[in-house]
PDB file of C-alpha atoms and ligand atoms in Angstrom:
ATOM      1  CA  MET A   1      56.608  76.481  80.216  1.00  0.00           C
ATOM      2  CA  LEU A   2      54.250  77.299  76.759  1.00  0.00           C
ATOM      3  CA  GLU A   3      52.246  74.045  77.698  1.00  0.00           C
ATOM      4  CA  ALA A   4      52.235  75.270  81.996  1.00  0.00           C
ATOM      5  CA  ILE A   5      51.328  78.357  80.602  1.00  0.00           C
ATOM      6  CA  ARG A   6      48.379  77.435  78.721  1.00  0.00           C
ATOM      7  CA  GLN A   7      46.746  75.047  81.151  1.00  0.00           C
ATOM      8  CA  THR A   8      47.137  77.727  83.666  1.00  0.00           C
ATOM      9  CA  ALA A   9      45.316  79.747  82.411  1.00  0.00           C
ATOM     10  CA  ASP A  10      42.696  77.612  81.259  1.00  0.00           C
ATOM     11  CA  TYR A  11      42.103  76.538  84.448  1.00  0.00           C
ATOM     12  CA  ILE A  12      42.018  80.610  85.559  1.00  0.00           C
ATOM     13  CA  ARG A  13      39.517  81.337  82.735  1.00  0.00           C
ATOM     14  CA  LYS A  14      37.036  78.193  83.374  1.00  0.00           C
ATOM     15  CA  GLU A  15      36.716  79.580  87.104  1.00  0.00           C
ATOM     16  CA  VAL A  16      36.555  82.982  86.307  1.00  0.00           C
ATOM     17  CA  GLY A  17      34.624  83.867  82.381  1.00  0.00           C
ATOM     18  CA  ALA A  18      35.751  87.556  82.409  1.00  0.00           C
ATOM     19  CA  THR A  19      38.924  88.310  80.751  1.00  0.00           C
ATOM     20  CA  PRO A  20      40.817  91.335  82.657  1.00  0.00           C
ATOM     21  CA  GLU A  21      42.891  93.900  80.962  1.00  0.00           C
ATOM     22  CA  ILE A  22      44.735  95.263  83.755  1.00  0.00           C
ATOM     23  CA  ALA A  23      46.822  92.644  86.651  1.00  0.00           C
ATOM     24  CA  ILE A  24      47.956  94.443  89.631  1.00  0.00           C
ATOM     25  CA  ILE A  25      50.290  92.844  91.728  1.00  0.00           C
ATOM     26  CA  LEU A  26      50.141  93.599  95.323  1.00  0.00           C
ATOM     27  CA  GLY A  27      53.641  94.165  97.730  1.00  0.00           C
ATOM     28  CA  THR A  28      54.309  94.469 101.557  1.00  0.00           C
ATOM     29  CA  GLY A  29      51.535  96.252 103.574  1.00  0.00           C
ATOM     30  CA  LEU A  30      49.679  97.141 100.681  1.00  0.00           C
ATOM     31  CA  GLY A  31      46.608  94.501 100.854  1.00  0.00           C
ATOM     32  CA  ASP A  32      43.884  96.952 101.128  1.00  0.00           C
ATOM     33  CA  LEU A  33      44.254  98.431  97.216  1.00  0.00           C
ATOM     34  CA  ALA A  34      42.029  94.650  97.450  1.00  0.00           C
ATOM     35  CA  ASN A  35      39.686  95.714  99.728  1.00  0.00           C
ATOM     36  CA  GLN A  36      38.682  98.633  97.036  1.00  0.00           C
ATOM     37  CA  ILE A  37      38.075  95.856  94.577  1.00  0.00           C
ATOM     38  CA  GLU A  38      34.361  94.824  94.402  1.00  0.00           C
ATOM     39  CA  VAL A  39      35.201  90.561  94.331  1.00  0.00           C
ATOM     40  CA  THR A  40      33.617  88.427  91.861  1.00  0.00           C
ATOM     41  CA  LYS A  41      36.044  85.875  92.119  1.00  0.00           C
ATOM     42  CA  GLU A  42      38.750  84.772  94.293  1.00  0.00           C
ATOM     43  CA  ILE A  43      40.986  81.490  93.904  1.00  0.00           C
ATOM     44  CA  ASP A  44      44.006  80.095  96.407  1.00  0.00           C
ATOM     45  CA  TYR A  45      47.336  79.901  94.616  1.00  0.00           C
ATOM     46  CA  LYS A  46      47.552  76.298  96.239  1.00  0.00           C
ATOM     47  CA  ASP A  47      44.318  75.660  93.875  1.00  0.00           C
ATOM     48  CA  ILE A  48      46.190  76.997  91.099  1.00  0.00           C
ATOM     49  CA  PRO A  49      47.901  73.817  88.990  1.00  0.00           C
ATOM     50  CA  ASN A  50      51.650  74.790  88.430  1.00  0.00           C
ATOM     51  CA  PHE A  51      51.249  77.937  90.447  1.00  0.00           C
ATOM     52  CA  PRO A  52      54.351  78.193  92.962  1.00  0.00           C
ATOM     53  CA  ILE A  53      52.936  78.884  96.471  1.00  0.00           C
ATOM     54  CA  SER A  54      54.025  81.803  98.861  1.00  0.00           C
ATOM     55  CA  THR A  55      55.775  81.397 102.087  1.00  0.00           C
ATOM     56  CA  VAL A  56      56.655  84.829 103.506  1.00  0.00           C
ATOM     57  CA  GLU A  57      54.692  86.414 106.489  1.00  0.00           C
ATOM     58  CA  GLY A  58      52.912  88.843 105.360  1.00  0.00           C
ATOM     59  CA  HIS A  59      52.008  87.560 101.715  1.00  0.00           C
ATOM     60  CA  SER A  60      48.594  85.260 101.606  1.00  0.00           C
ATOM     61  CA  GLY A  61      48.499  84.125  98.423  1.00  0.00           C
ATOM     62  CA  LYS A  62      45.761  84.633  96.112  1.00  0.00           C
ATOM     63  CA  LEU A  63      44.497  85.969  93.030  1.00  0.00           C
ATOM     64  CA  ILE A  64      41.793  87.936  93.626  1.00  0.00           C
ATOM     65  CA  PHE A  65      39.487  89.012  90.466  1.00  0.00           C
ATOM     66  CA  GLY A  66      37.095  91.976  90.713  1.00  0.00           C
ATOM     67  CA  ASN A  67      35.531  95.428  89.820  1.00  0.00           C
ATOM     68  CA  LEU A  68      38.218  98.704  90.861  1.00  0.00           C
ATOM     69  CA  GLY A  69      37.336 101.856  89.407  1.00  0.00           C
ATOM     70  CA  GLY A  70      34.543 100.646  86.913  1.00  0.00           C
ATOM     71  CA  LYS A  71      37.300  98.634  85.566  1.00  0.00           C
ATOM     72  CA  TYR A  72      37.408  94.048  85.689  1.00  0.00           C
ATOM     73  CA  VAL A  73      41.106  93.596  86.780  1.00  0.00           C
ATOM     74  CA  MET A  74      42.414  90.679  88.404  1.00  0.00           C
ATOM     75  CA  ALA A  75      45.493  91.040  91.256  1.00  0.00           C
ATOM     76  CA  MET A  76      48.053  88.776  92.936  1.00  0.00           C
ATOM     77  CA  LYS A  77      47.964  88.878  96.798  1.00  0.00           C
ATOM     78  CA  GLY A  78      51.012  87.637  97.512  1.00  0.00           C
ATOM     79  CA  ARG A  79      54.250  87.208  95.030  1.00  0.00           C
ATOM     80  CA  PHE A  80      56.563  85.163  95.022  1.00  0.00           C
ATOM     81  CA  HIS A  81      60.223  86.408  95.870  1.00  0.00           C
ATOM     82  CA  TYR A  82      63.608  84.785  94.778  1.00  0.00           C
ATOM     83  CA  TYR A  83      64.553  85.208  98.216  1.00  0.00           C
ATOM     84  CA  GLU A  84      62.316  82.493  99.161  1.00  0.00           C
ATOM     85  CA  GLY A  85      63.863  79.970  96.791  1.00  0.00           C
ATOM     86  CA  TYR A  86      62.433  80.288  93.684  1.00  0.00           C
ATOM     87  CA  ASP A  87      63.924  80.594  90.911  1.00  0.00           C
ATOM     88  CA  MET A  88      63.415  83.389  88.488  1.00  0.00           C
ATOM     89  CA  LYS A  89      60.903  81.153  85.775  1.00  0.00           C
ATOM     90  CA  GLN A  90      59.058  80.602  89.289  1.00  0.00           C
ATOM     91  CA  VAL A  91      58.694  84.312  90.299  1.00  0.00           C
ATOM     92  CA  THR A  92      57.768  85.401  87.056  1.00  0.00           C
ATOM     93  CA  PHE A  93      55.058  82.612  85.795  1.00  0.00           C
ATOM     94  CA  PRO A  94      52.305  84.323  86.933  1.00  0.00           C
ATOM     95  CA  VAL A  95      52.903  87.615  84.622  1.00  0.00           C
ATOM     96  CA  ARG A  96      53.192  84.883  81.945  1.00  0.00           C
ATOM     97  CA  VAL A  97      49.931  83.389  82.670  1.00  0.00           C
ATOM     98  CA  MET A  98      48.340  87.331  83.136  1.00  0.00           C
ATOM     99  CA  LYS A  99      49.016  87.868  79.422  1.00  0.00           C
ATOM    100  CA  GLU A 100      47.882  83.606  78.106  1.00  0.00           C
ATOM    101  CA  ILE A 101      44.802  85.369  80.127  1.00  0.00           C
ATOM    102  CA  GLY A 102      44.265  88.704  77.813  1.00  0.00           C
ATOM    103  CA  VAL A 103      46.159  91.303  80.781  1.00  0.00           C
ATOM    104  CA  LYS A 104      47.375  94.068  78.307  1.00  0.00           C
ATOM    105  CA  THR A 105      48.485  96.537  81.909  1.00  0.00           C
ATOM    106  CA  LEU A 106      50.724  96.102  84.777  1.00  0.00           C
ATOM    107  CA  PHE A 107      50.610  97.905  88.087  1.00  0.00           C
ATOM    108  CA  VAL A 108      53.207  96.319  90.485  1.00  0.00           C
ATOM    109  CA  SER A 109      54.108  97.705  94.249  1.00  0.00           C
ATOM    110  CA  ASN A 110      56.528  97.409  96.677  1.00  0.00           C
ATOM    111  CA  ALA A 111      58.182  98.656  99.734  1.00  0.00           C
ATOM    112  CA  ALA A 112      61.537  99.672  99.637  1.00  0.00           C
ATOM    113  CA  GLY A 113      64.217 101.518 101.286  1.00  0.00           C
ATOM    114  CA  GLY A 114      64.442 105.129 100.230  1.00  0.00           C
ATOM    115  CA  MET A 115      68.198 106.254  99.209  1.00  0.00           C
ATOM    116  CA  ASN A 116      67.364 109.361  97.615  1.00  0.00           C
ATOM    117  CA  LYS A 117      67.759 112.268 100.139  1.00  0.00           C
ATOM    118  CA  GLU A 118      64.634 114.108  99.568  1.00  0.00           C
ATOM    119  CA  PHE A 119      62.455 111.620 100.424  1.00  0.00           C
ATOM    120  CA  VAL A 120      61.169 110.771 103.787  1.00  0.00           C
ATOM    121  CA  VAL A 121      59.502 107.938 105.241  1.00  0.00           C
ATOM    122  CA  GLY A 122      56.214 107.083 103.752  1.00  0.00           C
ATOM    123  CA  ASP A 123      56.567 108.688 101.046  1.00  0.00           C
ATOM    124  CA  VAL A 124      54.573 107.523  97.509  1.00  0.00           C
ATOM    125  CA  MET A 125      57.512 106.964  94.439  1.00  0.00           C
ATOM    126  CA  VAL A 126      57.079 106.334  91.636  1.00  0.00           C
ATOM    127  CA  ILE A 127      59.114 103.937  89.122  1.00  0.00           C
ATOM    128  CA  THR A 128      60.492 105.708  86.393  1.00  0.00           C
ATOM    129  CA  ASP A 129      63.052 102.756  85.605  1.00  0.00           C
ATOM    130  CA  HIS A 130      64.987 100.787  87.409  1.00  0.00           C
ATOM    131  CA  ILE A 131      68.293  98.802  88.055  1.00  0.00           C
ATOM    132  CA  ASN A 132      68.847  94.923  87.745  1.00  0.00           C
ATOM    133  CA  LEU A 133      70.821  93.801  90.727  1.00  0.00           C
ATOM    134  CA  PHE A 134      69.671  89.869  90.641  1.00  0.00           C
ATOM    135  CA  PRO A 135      71.695  87.423  90.003  1.00  0.00           C
ATOM    136  CA  GLU A 136      69.862  85.684  86.914  1.00  0.00           C
ATOM    137  CA  ASN A 137      67.738  87.294  84.279  1.00  0.00           C
ATOM    138  CA  PRO A 138      63.743  85.733  84.176  1.00  0.00           C
ATOM    139  CA  LEU A 139      64.489  85.549  80.564  1.00  0.00           C
ATOM    140  CA  ARG A 140      67.853  83.678  80.452  1.00  0.00           C
ATOM    141  CA  GLY A 141      68.116  80.358  78.727  1.00  0.00           C
ATOM    142  CA  LYS A 142      65.811  79.178  75.942  1.00  0.00           C
ATOM    143  CA  ASN A 143      63.190  81.852  74.528  1.00  0.00           C
ATOM    144  CA  TYR A 144      59.745  81.235  73.211  1.00  0.00           C
ATOM    145  CA  GLU A 145      59.029  83.568  69.841  1.00  0.00           C
ATOM    146  CA  GLU A 146      55.159  82.793  70.885  1.00  0.00           C
ATOM    147  CA  LEU A 147      56.047  84.841  74.336  1.00  0.00           C
ATOM    148  CA  GLY A 148      58.537  87.560  72.841  1.00  0.00           C
ATOM    149  CA  PRO A 149      61.811  88.787  71.517  1.00  0.00           C
ATOM    150  CA  ARG A 150      64.678  87.327  72.381  1.00  0.00           C
ATOM    151  CA  PHE A 151      66.669  90.865  72.845  1.00  0.00           C
ATOM    152  CA  PRO A 152      63.956  92.707  74.719  1.00  0.00           C
ATOM    153  CA  ALA A 153      64.149  96.696  74.487  1.00  0.00           C
ATOM    154  CA  MET A 154      63.804  98.188  78.585  1.00  0.00           C
ATOM    155  CA  THR A 155      63.927 101.672  77.113  1.00  0.00           C
ATOM    156  CA  GLU A 156      60.996 102.704  78.704  1.00  0.00           C
ATOM    157  CA  ALA A 157      59.884  99.900  80.930  1.00  0.00           C
ATOM    158  CA  TYR A 158      57.873 101.275  83.137  1.00  0.00           C
ATOM    159  CA  SER A 159      55.619 103.532  80.689  1.00  0.00           C
ATOM    160  CA  LYS A 160      55.671 106.761  80.595  1.00  0.00           C
ATOM    161  CA  ARG A 161      52.095 107.921  79.897  1.00  0.00           C
ATOM    162  CA  LEU A 162      51.083 106.090  82.912  1.00  0.00           C
ATOM    163  CA  VAL A 163      53.849 107.605  85.003  1.00  0.00           C
ATOM    164  CA  ALA A 164      52.176 111.255  83.340  1.00  0.00           C
ATOM    165  CA  ILE A 165      48.018 110.400  84.097  1.00  0.00           C
ATOM    166  CA  ALA A 166      49.984 109.616  88.208  1.00  0.00           C
ATOM    167  CA  ASP A 167      51.339 113.017  87.993  1.00  0.00           C
ATOM    168  CA  GLY A 168      48.302 114.917  86.757  1.00  0.00           C
ATOM    169  CA  ILE A 169      45.597 112.658  90.118  1.00  0.00           C
ATOM    170  CA  ALA A 170      48.904 113.540  92.144  1.00  0.00           C
ATOM    171  CA  SER A 171      48.456 117.297  91.618  1.00  0.00           C
ATOM    172  CA  GLU A 172      44.760 117.318  91.202  1.00  0.00           C
ATOM    173  CA  GLU A 173      44.837 115.257  94.783  1.00  0.00           C
ATOM    174  CA  GLY A 174      47.574 117.051  96.581  1.00  0.00           C
ATOM    175  CA  ILE A 175      49.566 113.862  96.989  1.00  0.00           C
ATOM    176  CA  ARG A 176      53.255 114.412  97.217  1.00  0.00           C
ATOM    177  CA  LEU A 177      55.024 111.679  94.796  1.00  0.00           C
ATOM    178  CA  MET A 178      58.087 111.207  94.156  1.00  0.00           C
ATOM    179  CA  HIS A 179      59.646 109.835  91.135  1.00  0.00           C
ATOM    180  CA  GLY A 180      62.823 107.277  90.720  1.00  0.00           C
ATOM    181  CA  VAL A 181      64.864 104.575  90.205  1.00  0.00           C
ATOM    182  CA  TYR A 182      63.818 101.435  91.447  1.00  0.00           C
ATOM    183  CA  VAL A 183      67.133  99.185  92.652  1.00  0.00           C
ATOM    184  CA  GLY A 184      66.347  94.968  92.477  1.00  0.00           C
ATOM    185  CA  THR A 185      68.401  92.720  94.840  1.00  0.00           C
ATOM    186  CA  PRO A 186      68.022  89.197  95.461  1.00  0.00           C
ATOM    187  CA  GLY A 187      67.457  89.931  99.202  1.00  0.00           C
ATOM    188  CA  PRO A 188      66.862  88.246 101.894  1.00  0.00           C
ATOM    189  CA  THR A 189      69.159  90.764 103.600  1.00  0.00           C
ATOM    190  CA  PHE A 190      69.142  94.403 104.047  1.00  0.00           C
ATOM    191  CA  GLU A 191      71.721  96.435 102.897  1.00  0.00           C
ATOM    192  CA  THR A 192      74.921  97.538 104.662  1.00  0.00           C
ATOM    193  CA  PRO A 193      75.273 101.470 104.914  1.00  0.00           C
ATOM    194  CA  ALA A 194      77.773 100.776 102.396  1.00  0.00           C
ATOM    195  CA  GLU A 195      75.616  98.987  99.715  1.00  0.00           C
ATOM    196  CA  TYR A 196      73.020 102.219 100.351  1.00  0.00           C
ATOM    197  CA  GLU A 197      75.355 104.359  99.579  1.00  0.00           C
ATOM    198  CA  TYR A 198      76.321 102.073  96.447  1.00  0.00           C
ATOM    199  CA  PHE A 199      73.395 101.975  94.950  1.00  0.00           C
ATOM    200  CA  ARG A 200      72.989 105.672  95.777  1.00  0.00           C
ATOM    201  CA  ILE A 201      75.922 106.659  93.746  1.00  0.00           C
ATOM    202  CA  ILE A 202      74.966 104.318  90.815  1.00  0.00           C
ATOM    203  CA  GLY A 203      71.581 106.247  90.343  1.00  0.00           C
ATOM    204  CA  GLY A 204      69.638 104.390  92.482  1.00  0.00           C
ATOM    205  CA  ASP A 205      66.305 106.214  94.477  1.00  0.00           C
ATOM    206  CA  ALA A 206      65.198 103.497  96.497  1.00  0.00           C
ATOM    207  CA  VAL A 207      65.966  99.549  96.941  1.00  0.00           C
ATOM    208  CA  GLY A 208      63.634  96.449  97.774  1.00  0.00           C
ATOM    209  CA  MET A 209      63.694  92.939  96.577  1.00  0.00           C
ATOM    210  CA  SER A 210      61.202  92.210  94.379  1.00  0.00           C
ATOM    211  CA  THR A 211      59.129  94.018  91.229  1.00  0.00           C
ATOM    212  CA  VAL A 212      62.588  93.942  88.531  1.00  0.00           C
ATOM    213  CA  PRO A 213      61.833  89.742  87.819  1.00  0.00           C
ATOM    214  CA  GLU A 214      57.686  90.756  86.821  1.00  0.00           C
ATOM    215  CA  VAL A 215      58.750  94.211  85.244  1.00  0.00           C
ATOM    216  CA  ILE A 216      61.196  92.119  82.621  1.00  0.00           C
ATOM    217  CA  VAL A 217      58.542  89.968  81.864  1.00  0.00           C
ATOM    218  CA  ALA A 218      55.954  92.136  81.285  1.00  0.00           C
ATOM    219  CA  ASN A 219      58.160  94.110  79.247  1.00  0.00           C
ATOM    220  CA  HIS A 220      59.119  90.589  76.937  1.00  0.00           C
ATOM    221  CA  THR A 221      54.932  89.920  76.602  1.00  0.00           C
ATOM    222  CA  GLY A 222      54.488  93.520  75.538  1.00  0.00           C
ATOM    223  CA  MET A 223      52.544  94.398  78.863  1.00  0.00           C
ATOM    224  CA  GLU A 224      52.380  98.071  79.567  1.00  0.00           C
ATOM    225  CA  VAL A 225      53.587  98.667  83.800  1.00  0.00           C
ATOM    226  CA  PHE A 226      52.786 101.441  85.922  1.00  0.00           C
ATOM    227  CA  GLY A 227      55.120 100.828  89.236  1.00  0.00           C
ATOM    228  CA  VAL A 228      55.186 102.278  92.542  1.00  0.00           C
ATOM    229  CA  SER A 229      57.128 102.062  95.436  1.00  0.00           C
ATOM    230  CA  VAL A 230      56.546 102.863  99.311  1.00  0.00           C
ATOM    231  CA  ILE A 231      59.470 104.441 100.725  1.00  0.00           C
ATOM    232  CA  THR A 232      59.602 102.356 104.025  1.00  0.00           C
ATOM    233  CA  ASP A 233      62.874 103.237 105.378  1.00  0.00           C
ATOM    234  CA  LEU A 234      65.697 105.590 104.871  1.00  0.00           C
ATOM    235  CA  GLY A 235      69.425 103.867 104.039  1.00  0.00           C
ATOM    236  CA  GLY A 236      72.582 105.401 103.586  1.00  0.00           C
ATOM    237  CA  LYS A 237      76.277 105.168 105.050  1.00  0.00           C
ATOM    238  CA  ASP A 238      75.104 106.777 107.959  1.00  0.00           C
ATOM    239  CA  ILE A 239      72.548 104.046 108.555  1.00  0.00           C
ATOM    240  CA  THR A 240      72.788 102.304 112.215  1.00  0.00           C
ATOM    241  CA  GLN A 241      69.829 100.444 112.453  1.00  0.00           C
ATOM    242  CA  VAL A 242      67.715  98.534 109.574  1.00  0.00           C
ATOM    243  CA  PRO A 243      64.535  98.044 109.621  1.00  0.00           C
ATOM    244  CA  SER A 244      62.417  94.564 110.651  1.00  0.00           C
ATOM    245  CA  HIS A 245      59.952  93.287 108.449  1.00  0.00           C
ATOM    246  CA  GLU A 246      57.216  94.277 110.994  1.00  0.00           C
ATOM    247  CA  GLU A 247      58.744  98.677 110.847  1.00  0.00           C
ATOM    248  CA  VAL A 248      58.479  97.731 106.924  1.00  0.00           C
ATOM    249  CA  GLN A 249      55.099  96.261 107.209  1.00  0.00           C
ATOM    250  CA  GLN A 250      53.951  98.883 109.267  1.00  0.00           C
ATOM    251  CA  ALA A 251      55.403 102.041 107.260  1.00  0.00           C
ATOM    252  CA  ALA A 252      53.698 100.587 104.017  1.00  0.00           C
ATOM    253  CA  VAL A 253      50.460 100.281 105.884  1.00  0.00           C
ATOM    254  CA  LYS A 254      50.098 103.963 106.703  1.00  0.00           C
ATOM    255  CA  ALA A 255      50.825 104.980 102.919  1.00  0.00           C
ATOM    256  CA  GLN A 256      48.406 102.590 101.580  1.00  0.00           C
ATOM    257  CA  PRO A 257      45.534 105.429 101.354  1.00  0.00           C
ATOM    258  CA  THR A 258      47.268 107.211  99.081  1.00  0.00           C
ATOM    259  CA  VAL A 259      48.303 104.111  96.782  1.00  0.00           C
ATOM    260  CA  VAL A 260      44.834 102.929  96.618  1.00  0.00           C
ATOM    261  CA  LYS A 261      43.666 106.526  95.666  1.00  0.00           C
ATOM    262  CA  LEU A 262      46.344 106.579  93.009  1.00  0.00           C
ATOM    263  CA  VAL A 263      46.334 103.349  91.775  1.00  0.00           C
ATOM    264  CA  THR A 264      41.972 103.445  91.914  1.00  0.00           C
ATOM    265  CA  THR A 265      42.095 106.851  89.987  1.00  0.00           C
ATOM    266  CA  LEU A 266      44.310 105.500  87.438  1.00  0.00           C
ATOM    267  CA  VAL A 267      42.589 102.752  86.574  1.00  0.00           C
ATOM    268  CA  GLU A 268      39.538 104.616  86.716  1.00  0.00           C
ATOM    269  CA  ARG A 269      41.158 107.095  83.233  1.00  0.00           C
ATOM    270  CA  LEU A 270      43.087 104.142  81.991  1.00  0.00           C
TER     271      LEU A 270
HETATM  272  N1  HPA B   1      66.277  97.320 101.639  1.00  0.00           N
HETATM  273  C1  HPA B   1      65.703  96.299 100.925  1.00  0.00           C
HETATM  274  N2  HPA B   1      64.344  95.804 100.390  1.00  0.00           N
HETATM  275  C2  HPA B   1      63.628  96.788 101.314  1.00  0.00           C
HETATM  276  C3  HPA B   1      63.725  97.442 102.171  1.00  0.00           C
HETATM  277  C4  HPA B   1      64.995  98.214 102.054  1.00  0.00           C
HETATM  278  O1  HPA B   1      65.676  98.762 103.057  1.00  0.00           O
HETATM  279  N3  HPA B   1      62.683  98.613 102.738  1.00  0.00           N
HETATM  280  C5  HPA B   1      61.979  97.547 102.623  1.00  0.00           C
HETATM  281  N4  HPA B   1      62.972  96.641 100.919  1.00  0.00           N
END
């Protein structure tokens, strides 16, 4: 694995030249953030050695490099989901490579179902913590001390410093910014009404099928993490209709301007 990480990082460094210190993983329907980047280089996943290839509709797969908010950043347009069949090492491989390239801060975004009764569709939620319900941890197996510790702490998986900066931006800009705990599930099924209720009772505010693996690995490597969920549907014991993938995408697209403003300003202030 170490060899594959180095090989991929070398390839990217040769293609790109400069080193981004910030990486952004763009979630469902949040591709517009990529349009804010003054792109200097794009690389298709299929051209990157050792990279898995993204398969889901609405997730095109490429790395984007360029300037955002006065900083040189990289973004993943399209991520690898566990439900697609990738194993946890594949899902999180890009984060390993980011670290090797020199990335210090990771921004993650996703679409999520809301369980918190104060949430409405289109809300933007800063992730303050998560609950990992994936059947496997990406760190399972041999630990390479070069990559991080055997038993990493997860007490501040999402940087309090970055949450505080985001709160400041939200109040200046009049953005309704919720806080909450993200429950990460393997998918691909949406939740049953009983499952939404269960996730709320155990302390979740929103649920989705991504993010947790990448955030675990980012913490393992010592990156500072900021996460944001767009609430695309509401789940609870009374729900009678689960969202379609299209509805999730449309709701995420509607919240895009808010997420773009928040993330761009945050990057500017780092
Ligand atoms: N559940 C799981 N994942 C999701 C949801 C949901 O309700 N909405 C968007 N992604």
